[in-house]
Amino acid sequence: MNGVNVNGVFRDPPGGRKAVAVWSIGVAVYFVAVIFRTSLGVAGLEAADRFHVSASALSTFSILQLLVYAGMQVPVGLMVDRLGTKKVLTLGAVLFTAGQIGFALSPSYGMALAARALLGCGDAMTFISVLRLGTRWFPARRGPLMAQLAGLVGMAGNLVSTLVLAPVLHGVGWVQAFAGSAVAGVVVLIPLTLFLRDHPEGHEPSSAGVAGQGFVRRQIRDSWKEPGTRLGLWVHFTTQFPAMVFLLLWGMPFLVEDQGLARTTAAGLLTLVVASNMGFGLVYGQLIGRRQSARIPLALGTVALTATLWASTLAHPGPHAPMWLLVTLCVALGTCGPASMIGFDFARPANPPERQGTASGLTNMGGFLASMTTLLAVGLLLDATGDNYRIAFSSVFVVELLGLTQILRLRPQALTRERTRLTAAPAASASPAASVSASPAPAESPRRAPA
């Protein structure tokens, strides 16, 4: 978020080349974390064979990883606010690298589960830290674009899993592929420890909100009290999970076992989801950066589009959906990641700088709770129905409906409060006595009314 000067008045960070360099180090760590997180998505069938497990047991890998990730979001947000970005990112890189190595060498299902939990713990520390770097090093008006760019780089990590790890896995085997990929975690630790800085010189955050007794309770209470934080969580919850479930575990089995596609063709469609995500990420970031009124229409439009195409695919009368429909579905799933980033654009202006980590953690928890729930539902329904993917994937609609009701419920209150804050911000910033706690800086320029 914005820095403050000695009088307590908010002051934008300068941005520039140094900001790009520091931010790029953090994004590189996140990039590697996503490679490790999504590596199971291209190895689901191999994992089932290696550990001799059923569909529901296979889904437990991703569910446990996401459970740890989601459960860590608020603690990580508090850690980022209290300890700073560098310490948290470093710990995260060590943990997810150890988890990837452990997964490569695990001889049993139980040990492999423990390794994925460790990986999820480290992974959980990356994205919130990168968001914090963006708000500490770049002007607030660039917040939506920097968040979308971070998400885009994360999807590039997913692309590496699909295009690089999958053929390596089939070529050299399980241990060599997963252990070899863990080297990337060691590589990113070097610039992280040597060159990353939490904030530009002269833009140190206030220590008033991150010290004293009751810190944890106060941070969570004040963040959750903001309607913008809760709206951000539900936007993230509703938009992210359809693509996450597809890419993280069930996309490859669905395309190969239910749709009868070759592995190479299925891998190409997974790649299409990632490529579409990267393209839409740039579009969504530019649209929201220029016009905040696009936030809700983009979020709701994404949900409507993905639900319509999933319904068309699952309800197709033939034994297999036509290729054009599968391609269209995969392109549409690419909008889910960029739409989920809109959640942070509601939470960011609702909270002052010293609460940004906690608020981001609460928001980021939403999509992973939805993904975890749907991953489990699909696995259980597949086992219960004899691998009927049409019934299993219908659980997507139930989760989307829950999220939509919450978005529509919270939207009026959150946007009214945001308009009030944007109107009051210029007057508060003009006063030399303005304090950090009294005038949280908006994440966007007040020249456009939010909607």
Coordinates of C-alpha atoms in Angstrom, one line a residue:
M1 CA 0.0 0.0 0.0
N2 CA 1.1 3.6 0.2
G3 CA 3.9 4.8 2.3
V4 CA 3.7 7.6 4.9
N5 CA 5.9 10.6 5.6
V6 CA 6.9 11.8 9.0
N7 CA 3.6 13.7 9.4
G8 CA 1.6 10.5 8.9
V9 CA 0.2 11.6 5.5
F10 CA 0.0 8.9 2.9
R11 CA 2.5 9.1 0.1
D12 CA 2.7 6.8 -3.0
P13 CA 5.8 4.7 -3.5
P14 CA 7.8 5.9 -6.5
G15 CA 7.8 2.7 -8.6
G16 CA 10.6 2.7 -11.2
R17 CA 13.3 0.2 -12.2
K18 CA 14.3 -0.7 -8.7
A19 CA 10.7 -1.5 -7.8
V20 CA 10.4 -3.7 -10.9
A21 CA 13.6 -5.6 -10.0
V22 CA 12.6 -6.2 -6.3
W23 CA 9.1 -7.2 -7.3
S24 CA 10.4 -9.6 -10.0
I25 CA 12.4 -11.5 -7.3
G26 CA 9.3 -12.0 -5.3
V27 CA 7.3 -13.0 -8.4
A28 CA 10.0 -15.5 -9.3
V29 CA 9.5 -17.3 -5.9
Y30 CA 5.7 -17.3 -6.5
F31 CA 6.4 -18.7 -10.1
V32 CA 8.3 -21.7 -8.7
A33 CA 5.7 -22.3 -5.9
V34 CA 3.0 -22.5 -8.6
I35 CA 5.0 -25.0 -10.6
F36 CA 5.3 -27.2 -7.5
R37 CA 1.6 -26.7 -6.5
T38 CA 0.3 -27.7 -10.0
S39 CA 2.8 -30.5 -10.6
L40 CA 0.3 -33.1 -9.4
G41 CA -2.2 -31.9 -12.0
V42 CA -0.2 -33.5 -14.8
A43 CA 0.7 -36.5 -12.7
G44 CA -2.7 -37.5 -11.3
L45 CA -2.9 -40.8 -13.1
E46 CA 0.7 -41.7 -12.4
A47 CA 0.1 -40.8 -8.7
A48 CA -2.9 -43.2 -8.6
D49 CA -0.8 -46.0 -10.0
R50 CA 2.3 -45.3 -7.8
F51 CA 0.4 -45.2 -4.5
H52 CA -2.4 -47.6 -5.5
V53 CA -5.2 -45.2 -4.5
S54 CA -8.8 -44.5 -5.6
A55 CA -10.2 -41.3 -7.0
S56 CA -11.3 -39.9 -3.6
A57 CA -7.9 -40.9 -2.1
L58 CA -6.2 -39.2 -5.0
S59 CA -8.2 -36.0 -4.5
T60 CA -7.0 -36.0 -0.9
F61 CA -3.5 -35.0 -2.1
S62 CA -4.9 -31.7 -3.5
I63 CA -7.5 -31.3 -0.8
L64 CA -4.9 -31.5 2.0
Q65 CA -2.6 -29.2 0.1
L66 CA -5.4 -26.7 -0.3
L67 CA -6.6 -27.2 3.2
V68 CA -3.1 -26.2 4.5
Y69 CA -2.9 -23.4 2.0
A70 CA -6.3 -21.9 3.0
G71 CA -5.7 -22.5 6.7
M72 CA -2.4 -20.6 6.5
Q73 CA -3.8 -17.5 4.7
V74 CA -4.7 -15.5 7.8
P75 CA -1.6 -16.6 9.8
V76 CA 0.6 -15.7 6.8
G77 CA -1.1 -12.3 6.4
L78 CA -0.4 -11.6 10.0
M79 CA 3.2 -12.7 9.6
V80 CA 3.7 -10.5 6.6
D81 CA 2.2 -7.5 8.5
R82 CA 4.4 -8.2 11.5
L83 CA 7.7 -9.6 10.1
G84 CA 7.8 -8.2 6.6
T85 CA 7.9 -9.8 3.1
K86 CA 11.5 -11.0 2.9
K87 CA 11.4 -13.2 6.0
V88 CA 8.1 -14.8 5.1
L89 CA 9.0 -15.4 1.5
T90 CA 12.3 -17.0 2.5
L91 CA 10.6 -19.4 4.9
G92 CA 8.0 -20.2 2.2
A93 CA 10.7 -21.0 -0.4
V94 CA 12.5 -23.4 2.1
L95 CA 9.3 -25.2 3.0
F96 CA 7.9 -25.7 -0.6
T97 CA 11.3 -26.9 -1.8
A98 CA 11.5 -29.4 1.0
G99 CA 7.9 -30.5 0.2
Q100 CA 8.7 -31.1 -3.4
I101 CA 11.8 -33.2 -2.6
G102 CA 9.8 -35.1 -0.1
F103 CA 7.0 -35.8 -2.6
A104 CA 9.6 -37.1 -5.1
L105 CA 11.1 -39.6 -2.6
S106 CA 8.0 -40.7 -0.7
P107 CA 7.7 -44.5 -0.7
S108 CA 4.2 -44.5 0.7
Y109 CA 0.8 -42.7 0.4
G110 CA 1.0 -41.3 3.9
M111 CA 4.5 -39.8 3.5
A112 CA 3.5 -38.3 0.2
L113 CA 0.5 -36.7 1.9
A114 CA 2.8 -35.2 4.5
A115 CA 5.1 -33.9 1.8
R116 CA 2.2 -32.2 -0.1
A117 CA 1.1 -30.6 3.2
L118 CA 4.6 -29.2 3.7
L119 CA 4.5 -27.9 0.2
G120 CA 1.2 -26.3 0.7
C121 CA 2.5 -24.5 3.8
G122 CA 5.4 -23.0 1.9
D123 CA 3.2 -22.1 -1.1
A124 CA 0.8 -20.3 1.2
M125 CA 3.5 -17.8 2.1
T126 CA 4.2 -16.6 -1.5
F127 CA 1.2 -14.9 -3.1
I128 CA 0.3 -12.6 -0.2
S129 CA 4.0 -11.6 0.1
V130 CA 4.0 -10.7 -3.6
L131 CA 0.9 -8.6 -3.3
R132 CA 2.5 -6.8 -0.4
L133 CA 5.6 -6.1 -2.5
G134 CA 3.4 -4.6 -5.2
T135 CA 1.6 -2.3 -2.8
R136 CA 4.9 -1.3 -1.0
W137 CA 6.9 -0.5 -4.2
F138 CA 4.4 0.8 -6.7
P139 CA 1.9 3.7 -6.7
A140 CA -1.6 2.7 -5.6
R141 CA -3.2 3.4 -9.0
R142 CA -1.1 0.5 -10.4
G143 CA -2.5 -1.9 -7.8
P144 CA -4.9 -3.8 -10.0
L145 CA -2.4 -4.2 -12.8
M146 CA 0.4 -5.4 -10.5
A147 CA -1.9 -8.0 -8.9
Q148 CA -3.0 -9.3 -12.3
L149 CA 0.6 -9.4 -13.5
A150 CA 1.5 -11.5 -10.5
G151 CA -1.4 -13.8 -11.2
L152 CA -0.2 -14.0 -14.8
V153 CA 3.3 -15.1 -13.8
G154 CA 1.7 -17.7 -11.5
M155 CA -0.2 -19.1 -14.5
A156 CA 3.1 -19.2 -16.4
G157 CA 4.3 -21.6 -13.7
N158 CA 1.2 -23.7 -14.4
L159 CA 2.2 -23.6 -18.0
V160 CA 5.7 -25.0 -17.2
S161 CA 4.0 -27.8 -15.3
T162 CA 2.0 -28.7 -18.3
L163 CA 4.6 -28.2 -21.1
V164 CA 7.8 -29.2 -19.3
L165 CA 7.1 -31.3 -16.3
A166 CA 4.6 -33.6 -17.9
P167 CA 6.9 -34.8 -20.7
V168 CA 9.9 -35.0 -18.3
L169 CA 7.8 -37.2 -16.0
H170 CA 6.9 -39.6 -18.8
G171 CA 10.5 -39.6 -20.0
V172 CA 12.6 -40.0 -16.9
G173 CA 10.2 -41.2 -14.2
W174 CA 8.7 -40.0 -11.0
V175 CA 11.7 -39.5 -8.7
Q176 CA 13.9 -37.8 -11.3
A177 CA 11.2 -35.4 -12.5
F178 CA 10.0 -34.2 -9.1
A179 CA 13.4 -34.1 -7.4
G180 CA 14.9 -32.3 -10.4
S181 CA 12.2 -29.7 -10.4
A182 CA 13.0 -29.0 -6.7
V183 CA 16.3 -27.4 -7.9
A184 CA 14.3 -24.4 -9.0
G185 CA 13.4 -23.7 -5.3
V186 CA 17.1 -23.5 -4.4
V187 CA 17.8 -21.2 -7.3
V188 CA 15.3 -18.6 -6.4
L189 CA 16.5 -18.5 -2.8
I190 CA 19.8 -16.9 -3.8
P191 CA 18.5 -13.5 -5.1
L192 CA 15.7 -13.6 -2.5
T193 CA 18.2 -13.6 0.4
L194 CA 20.7 -11.2 -1.2
F195 CA 18.6 -8.5 -2.9
L196 CA 15.0 -8.4 -1.9
R197 CA 13.9 -5.5 0.3
D198 CA 10.5 -5.0 2.0
H199 CA 9.9 -1.4 0.9
P200 CA 11.7 1.6 -0.7
E201 CA 13.9 3.8 1.5
G202 CA 11.8 6.5 3.1
H203 CA 8.5 4.5 2.8
E204 CA 8.7 2.5 6.0
P205 CA 5.3 1.3 7.1
S206 CA 3.8 2.6 10.4
S207 CA 4.5 0.4 13.4
A208 CA 1.4 1.5 15.2
G209 CA -0.9 -1.2 13.9
V210 CA 1.6 -4.1 14.2
A211 CA 2.7 -4.0 17.8
G212 CA 1.3 -4.4 21.3
Q213 CA -1.0 -6.9 22.9
G214 CA -4.0 -8.2 21.0
F215 CA -2.3 -7.7 17.7
V216 CA -3.7 -10.9 16.1
R217 CA -7.2 -10.4 17.4
R218 CA -7.2 -6.7 16.4
Q219 CA -5.9 -7.3 12.9
I220 CA -8.4 -10.0 12.1
R221 CA -11.4 -8.2 13.7
D222 CA -10.7 -4.9 12.0
S223 CA -10.1 -6.5 8.6
W224 CA -13.2 -8.7 8.7
K225 CA -15.3 -5.8 9.9
E226 CA -14.8 -4.1 6.5
P227 CA -17.5 -5.1 4.0
G228 CA -14.9 -4.8 1.3
T229 CA -12.8 -7.5 2.8
R230 CA -15.7 -9.9 3.0
L231 CA -16.9 -9.0 -0.6
G232 CA -13.3 -9.6 -1.8
L233 CA -13.3 -13.1 -0.1
W234 CA -16.6 -14.1 -1.8
V235 CA -15.6 -12.8 -5.2
H236 CA -12.4 -14.8 -4.9
F237 CA -14.4 -17.8 -3.7
T238 CA -16.8 -17.8 -6.6
T239 CA -14.6 -17.1 -9.5
Q240 CA -11.3 -19.0 -8.9
F241 CA -12.3 -22.6 -8.2
P242 CA -13.6 -23.9 -11.6
A243 CA -10.3 -23.5 -13.2
M244 CA -8.3 -24.5 -10.1
V245 CA -10.2 -27.8 -9.8
F246 CA -9.7 -28.4 -13.5
L247 CA -6.0 -27.6 -13.6
L248 CA -5.0 -28.9 -10.2
L249 CA -6.4 -32.5 -10.5
W250 CA -9.5 -33.4 -12.3
G251 CA -9.0 -31.8 -15.8
M252 CA -6.7 -34.5 -17.1
P253 CA -8.7 -37.5 -15.9
F254 CA -11.9 -35.9 -17.2
L255 CA -10.5 -35.3 -20.7
V256 CA -8.8 -38.7 -21.0
E257 CA -11.2 -41.1 -19.2
D258 CA -14.5 -39.4 -19.8
Q259 CA -14.0 -37.5 -23.1
G260 CA -11.7 -40.2 -24.7
L261 CA -8.9 -37.8 -25.6
A262 CA -5.2 -38.8 -26.0
R263 CA -2.9 -37.5 -23.2
T264 CA -1.2 -35.2 -25.6
T265 CA -4.5 -33.6 -26.7
A266 CA -5.7 -33.3 -23.1
A267 CA -2.4 -31.7 -22.1
G268 CA -2.9 -29.2 -25.0
L269 CA -6.3 -28.2 -23.6
L270 CA -4.8 -27.7 -20.1
T271 CA -2.2 -25.5 -21.7
L272 CA -5.0 -23.6 -23.4
V273 CA -6.6 -22.8 -20.1
V274 CA -3.3 -21.4 -18.8
A275 CA -2.6 -19.4 -22.0
S276 CA -6.1 -18.0 -21.9
N277 CA -5.7 -17.0 -18.3
M278 CA -2.5 -15.1 -19.1
G279 CA -4.2 -13.3 -21.9
F280 CA -7.3 -12.4 -20.0
G281 CA -5.1 -11.3 -17.0
L282 CA -3.7 -8.4 -19.0
V283 CA -7.1 -7.4 -20.2
Y284 CA -8.8 -7.5 -16.8
G285 CA -6.0 -5.6 -15.2
Q286 CA -6.1 -2.8 -17.8
L287 CA -9.9 -2.6 -17.6
I288 CA -10.1 -2.4 -13.8
G289 CA -7.1 0.0 -13.6
R290 CA -8.9 2.4 -15.9
R291 CA -12.5 1.9 -14.8
Q292 CA -13.4 0.5 -11.4
S293 CA -17.0 0.2 -12.4
A294 CA -15.9 -2.9 -14.4
R295 CA -15.2 -5.0 -11.3
I296 CA -18.6 -6.4 -10.5
P297 CA -19.7 -6.9 -14.2
L298 CA -16.4 -8.7 -14.9
A299 CA -16.8 -11.0 -11.8
L300 CA -20.4 -11.8 -12.4
G301 CA -19.9 -12.2 -16.2
T302 CA -17.1 -14.7 -15.6
V303 CA -19.3 -16.8 -13.3
A304 CA -22.1 -16.8 -15.8
L305 CA -19.8 -17.7 -18.7
T306 CA -18.1 -20.6 -17.0
A307 CA -21.4 -22.0 -15.6
T308 CA -23.0 -21.8 -19.0
L309 CA -20.2 -23.6 -20.8
W310 CA -19.8 -26.3 -18.0
A311 CA -23.6 -26.9 -18.3
S312 CA -23.3 -27.2 -22.1
T313 CA -20.4 -29.6 -21.9
L314 CA -21.9 -31.9 -19.2
A315 CA -25.4 -31.9 -20.8
H316 CA -24.2 -32.7 -24.3
P317 CA -26.3 -35.6 -25.6
G318 CA -23.4 -37.6 -27.2
P319 CA -20.9 -39.8 -25.3
H320 CA -18.3 -37.1 -25.8
A321 CA -18.6 -33.3 -26.1
P322 CA -17.3 -32.0 -29.5
M323 CA -13.8 -30.6 -29.6
W324 CA -15.0 -27.1 -30.3
L325 CA -17.0 -27.1 -27.1
L326 CA -14.1 -28.4 -25.1
V327 CA -11.9 -25.7 -26.6
T328 CA -14.4 -23.0 -25.8
L329 CA -14.8 -24.3 -22.2
C330 CA -11.0 -24.2 -21.7
V331 CA -10.8 -20.7 -23.1
A332 CA -13.6 -19.6 -20.7
L333 CA -11.9 -21.3 -17.7
G334 CA -9.0 -18.9 -18.4
T335 CA -11.1 -16.0 -17.2
C336 CA -11.4 -17.5 -13.7
G337 CA -7.9 -16.5 -12.4
P338 CA -8.1 -12.9 -13.6
A339 CA -11.6 -12.6 -12.2
S340 CA -10.5 -13.9 -8.8
M341 CA -7.9 -11.1 -8.6
I342 CA -10.8 -8.6 -8.5
G343 CA -11.4 -9.8 -4.9
F344 CA -8.2 -8.1 -3.9
D345 CA -9.3 -4.9 -5.6
F346 CA -12.2 -4.7 -3.1
A347 CA -10.2 -5.6 0.0
R348 CA -7.2 -3.4 -0.8
P349 CA -9.0 0.1 -0.6
A350 CA -11.0 -1.1 2.4
N351 CA -7.9 -1.5 4.7
P352 CA -5.0 0.7 5.7
P353 CA -1.4 -0.3 4.9
E354 CA -0.7 -2.0 8.2
R355 CA -3.6 -4.4 7.6
Q356 CA -2.9 -5.3 3.9
G357 CA -1.4 -8.6 4.6
T358 CA -4.2 -9.8 6.9
A359 CA -6.9 -8.5 4.5
S360 CA -5.2 -10.2 1.5
G361 CA -5.0 -13.4 3.5
L362 CA -8.7 -13.4 4.3
T363 CA -9.5 -12.7 0.6
N364 CA -7.2 -15.3 -0.7
M365 CA -8.6 -17.9 1.5
G366 CA -11.9 -17.8 -0.3
G367 CA -11.0 -19.4 -3.6
F368 CA -9.0 -22.1 -2.0
L369 CA -11.8 -23.1 0.3
A370 CA -14.1 -23.3 -2.7
S371 CA -11.5 -25.4 -4.6
M372 CA -10.9 -27.7 -1.7
T373 CA -14.7 -28.3 -1.3
T374 CA -15.2 -29.0 -5.0
L375 CA -12.1 -31.3 -5.3
L376 CA -13.5 -33.4 -2.5
A377 CA -17.0 -33.4 -3.9
V378 CA -15.9 -34.5 -7.3
G379 CA -13.8 -37.3 -5.9
L380 CA -16.6 -38.6 -3.6
L381 CA -19.2 -38.4 -6.4
L382 CA -16.9 -40.2 -8.8
D383 CA -16.5 -43.1 -6.4
A384 CA -20.2 -43.1 -5.5
T385 CA -21.4 -43.1 -9.2
G386 CA -18.9 -45.4 -10.8
D387 CA -16.8 -42.5 -12.4
N388 CA -19.8 -40.5 -13.7
Y389 CA -18.0 -37.2 -14.4
R390 CA -21.2 -35.5 -15.5
I391 CA -22.7 -35.9 -12.0
A392 CA -19.4 -35.2 -10.2
F393 CA -18.8 -32.0 -12.0
S394 CA -22.3 -30.7 -11.4
S395 CA -21.1 -29.8 -7.9
V396 CA -19.5 -26.8 -9.5
F397 CA -22.9 -25.2 -9.9
V398 CA -23.8 -25.6 -6.2
V399 CA -20.6 -23.8 -5.1
E400 CA -21.0 -21.0 -7.6
L401 CA -24.6 -20.4 -6.4
L402 CA -23.5 -20.1 -2.8
G403 CA -20.8 -17.5 -3.8
L404 CA -23.2 -15.5 -6.0
T405 CA -25.7 -15.0 -3.2
Q406 CA -23.0 -13.6 -0.9
I407 CA -21.6 -11.3 -3.6
L408 CA -25.0 -9.8 -4.3
R409 CA -25.7 -9.5 -0.5
L410 CA -22.4 -7.7 0.3
R411 CA -22.0 -5.5 -2.8
P412 CA -24.2 -2.5 -1.8
Q413 CA -22.7 -2.1 1.7
A414 CA -19.1 -2.5 0.5
L415 CA -19.3 -0.1 -2.4
T416 CA -21.2 2.5 -0.4
R417 CA -18.4 2.4 2.2
E418 CA -15.7 2.6 -0.4
R419 CA -17.3 5.7 -2.1
T420 CA -17.4 7.4 1.3
R421 CA -13.7 6.6 1.9
L422 CA -12.7 7.8 -1.6
T423 CA -14.6 11.0 -1.1
A424 CA -13.0 11.7 2.3
A425 CA -9.5 10.7 1.3
P426 CA -8.5 14.0 -0.4
A427 CA -9.5 16.1 2.5
A428 CA -7.8 13.8 5.0
S429 CA -4.6 13.7 3.0
A430 CA -4.6 17.5 2.8
S431 CA -4.5 17.9 6.6
P432 CA -1.0 17.9 8.1
A433 CA -2.4 16.1 11.2
A434 CA -4.0 13.3 9.2
S435 CA -3.1 10.0 10.8
V436 CA -2.6 6.5 9.5
S437 CA -5.5 5.0 11.4
A438 CA -7.9 7.8 10.5
S439 CA -7.3 7.9 6.7
P440 CA -6.5 4.7 5.0
A441 CA -5.3 5.3 1.5
P442 CA -7.5 4.0 -1.3
A443 CA -6.0 1.5 -3.7
E444 CA -7.3 3.4 -6.7
S445 CA -7.5 7.0 -7.8
P446 CA -10.7 8.7 -6.5
R447 CA -11.4 10.2 -9.8
R448 CA -13.7 7.3 -10.8
A449 CA -16.6 6.1 -8.7
P450 CA -16.5 2.4 -7.9
A451 CA -19.2 0.0 -8.9

